[in-house]
Amino acid sequence: MCGSCEDICLPGAIVKEREKGPAPTDIDAYSGIWVVCEAPDGIIPAWAKELLSKAHDLAAKAGEELTAVVLGHSLGEVPKDLAAFGADRVLVVDEPSLKGFHDDIYANVLAYMARKELPSVILAASTPMGRAYIPRVATMLETGLTADCMDLDISTEDKTLLQTRPTFGGNLIATITCRKHRPQMATVRPHVFKPREPDQAARVSVINFSVPEELLASRAKVIETHVEPLEGPDITEADVVVTVGRGIGNKETLEQAMELAELLGAAVGATRPITDEGWLPDRAQIGQTGVTISPKLYIGLGVSGAVHHTVGIRGSEIIVAVNKDPEAPIFEMATYGIVGDLHEILPVLIDRIRKERAGK
Amino acid sequence: MEIVVCIKQVPDTATVRFDREKGTIIREGVQSIINPSDLHALEAGLSLRDELGGKVTVITMGPPQAESALRDALSLGADEAILLSDRAFAAADTLATTYTLLKAIQKIGLPDLILCGTHAIDGDTAQVGPGLAARLGWPSITQVAGLEILDTGTRFLVKRLIEQGYEMVEVELPALLTCHKSLNRPRVPSLKAKMRARKADIPVWGHEDLGADSGKIGIKGSPTWVDSTFVPAFEAKREMLEGSPDEQVDALIVRLKESGLL
Ligand SMILES: Cc1cc2nc3c(=O)[nH]c(=O)nc-3n(C[C@H](O)[C@H](O)[C@H](O)COP(=O)(O)OP(=O)(O)OC[C@H]3O[C@@H](n4cnc5c(N)ncnc54)[C@H](O)[C@@H]3O)c2cc1C
Ligand SMILES: Nc1ncnc2c1ncn2[C@@H]1O[C@H](COP(=O)(O)O)[C@@H](O)[C@H]1O
């Protein structure tokens, strides 16, 4: 529940009482934390290491065992490598029918495993793939699922998973729990956690899990997979990111922002209104529904600083904000703030940086 | 082809303003719209029906005022619309929502195809489509950006977006697809359909009409809770650079040079 409708609904339409929740599951029967990693092409994605590292800390805090679950085909030695990132054991399903991504097969396999093993927590990545099949798993297990979390914690008391994501209710972040149902499930945004130093000496047991044949069939069939490499500097890796918000106002000013980015060798990012309008491609969008960045320098031009956006820039070392509204929330997290009109500031900024560059 | 399209009425983010002090939505002046990607789901349903015959039924679970979203869908050409509205449905998370939608679809009669949007722009979970498909035991294909009819409509070839590109998938019906905004361009309502939509009879089904288990709907059927909300804290230097634009920019350049960024 996002809680969003609370403001909109008629008074009294929602009564928040925990006692009214659905019939609980037998919580004590469940234990352990799982990190699920799907690898249809036998490659372990980078986020698996980050998520395992975070889950390792959670597991240590709660005194739980950490299991990496790998679903895919032609996995070879890869599952073993996950040990270095803190897994106590690795469960593997390596099947030809897991080659290519079929939402229902992946979901069937994971739900089957969860019913057999009864984990207390299942964490997956909120990649397009994770967001496609993890909701099926949660539904099959009749439990809650929190989408696209930006942070996680666990209570040592009752091992409740505290799942954090922004809410629609303005500049707020919500902590969501699933206290009475197990497993507690969340999809977690890639790149919000840092991977730990790999411990090459760590050894773990890799267990091959077999699932019944009938779970491996689907009425859908992947015919081909196209990978389209991205052009230009990768925004998630760039040292400098120039971000344009709605305050940019017109295409001319957008051109100026692009010019500034080029001078700085920066990637260009955007807030959602800008990508929604099609002024910049979707993959430039930074924030809850876009990418998370951690550059050395973030420059926000006409960005108000809504939480949905700022959750994606918290890892930036220096934040510069230019906004004509001195009250804009972005200033609360800015290292350097400039209150001013972009139409006046940008030309001066471009000019001064060009001179700096020429001077060197 | 029998098609059910699931739509949701959401606040138009372009008109939403926030009360900074209280950290809440300012309700006045916020318009309600059909969730943007649901319009693409509806368009996909309408053009399939136009080509293959059959019927498009639009459903939504929401407060009584969600009826206006259904009327908008009718004016775009949907054949029938059903509103699922009941106080007992309030505060549903996605698990309770998919159960309610399932019960409604069973009452309508199982279609050949269910279409949803990719995600609702308010909660942004993207969980309802796949969850509903799981309840039916149907295949679900998310983020559909292209669709071709095969074998006179018993199978589709769909293009679905994945992280680094796309997949081409052949799927045998019945199936559930979540429709991405790049799939099509929604049509505009015709005047005639608008007139018809204004007068159309829209049944309202509550939990008793659905024969729904009252423990599985609304707040009772929702395992997830908003435990607490907070304003994010962030350690920042927060130095405001004052003066004329020239002075402000100079001050910034000096600081960026100090940090070795220029
Ligand atoms: C579920 C959900 C998910 C979302 N996900 C994201 C996401 O991932 N990323 C994202 O960015 N947003 C997201 N949003 C939208 C987010 O809530 C905000 O609406 C959005 O970030 C605001 O973008 P903005 O700052 O560009 O525009 P606005 O909030 O309109 O701010 C424009 C700013 O520009 C300033 N300005 C105007 N003119 C000038 C000028 N001439 N010179 C200088 N300053 C000027 C104004 O003072 C204002 O502060 C999401 C929303 C929801 C509901
Ligand atoms: N209350 C609802 N009634 C009907 N359809 C819904 C409802 N909520 C979500 N949907 C459908 O599910 C899709 C994904 O929504 P969500 O999982 O909330 O992001 C939407 O685009 C709709 O097609």
mmCIF file of C-alpha atoms in Angstrom, chain A residues 18-27 30 141-144 178-182, chain B residues 95 213-223 225:
data_model
loop_
_atom_site.group_PDB
_atom_site.id
_atom_site.type_symbol
_atom_site.label_atom_id
_atom_site.label_comp_id
_atom_site.label_asym_id
_atom_site.label_seq_id
_atom_site.Cartn_x
_atom_site.Cartn_y
_atom_site.Cartn_z
ATOM 1 C CA ARG A 18 -2.765 -3.170 12.047
ATOM 2 C CA GLU A 19 -5.138 -5.644 13.708
ATOM 3 C CA LYS A 20 -7.286 -5.594 10.609
ATOM 4 C CA GLY A 21 -4.696 -7.156 8.311
ATOM 5 C CA PRO A 22 -5.161 -10.475 6.534
ATOM 6 C CA ALA A 23 -4.773 -13.816 8.295
ATOM 7 C CA PRO A 24 -1.087 -14.073 9.173
ATOM 8 C CA THR A 25 1.293 -16.816 8.159
ATOM 9 C CA ASP A 26 3.180 -18.883 10.720
ATOM 10 C CA ILE A 27 6.145 -16.562 10.964
ATOM 11 C CA TYR A 30 10.401 -19.065 8.099
ATOM 12 C CA LEU A 141 2.985 -17.023 -2.169
ATOM 13 C CA GLU A 142 0.167 -14.682 -1.102
ATOM 14 C CA THR A 143 2.499 -12.254 0.540
ATOM 15 C CA GLY A 144 3.406 -8.571 0.286
ATOM 16 C CA CYS A 178 5.030 -6.805 5.884
ATOM 17 C CA ARG A 179 4.950 -7.868 9.523
ATOM 18 C CA LYS A 180 2.506 -10.711 9.524
ATOM 19 C CA HIS A 181 3.319 -12.464 6.284
ATOM 20 C CA ARG A 182 6.263 -14.424 5.054
ATOM 21 C CA LEU B 95 -2.177 -8.338 -3.595
ATOM 22 C CA ASP B 213 -13.737 -13.284 0.379
ATOM 23 C CA SER B 214 -13.823 -10.237 2.656
ATOM 24 C CA GLY B 215 -10.468 -11.220 4.176
ATOM 25 C CA LYS B 216 -8.773 -10.859 0.807
ATOM 26 C CA ILE B 217 -9.911 -7.384 -0.229
ATOM 27 C CA GLY B 218 -9.041 -3.826 0.733
ATOM 28 C CA ILE B 219 -7.055 -3.199 3.858
ATOM 29 C CA LYS B 220 -7.853 -6.643 5.267
ATOM 30 C CA GLY B 221 -6.350 -8.349 2.261
ATOM 31 C CA SER B 222 -3.210 -6.225 2.197
ATOM 32 C CA PRO B 223 -0.091 -7.660 3.850
ATOM 33 C CA TRP B 225 1.802 -1.423 5.595
#
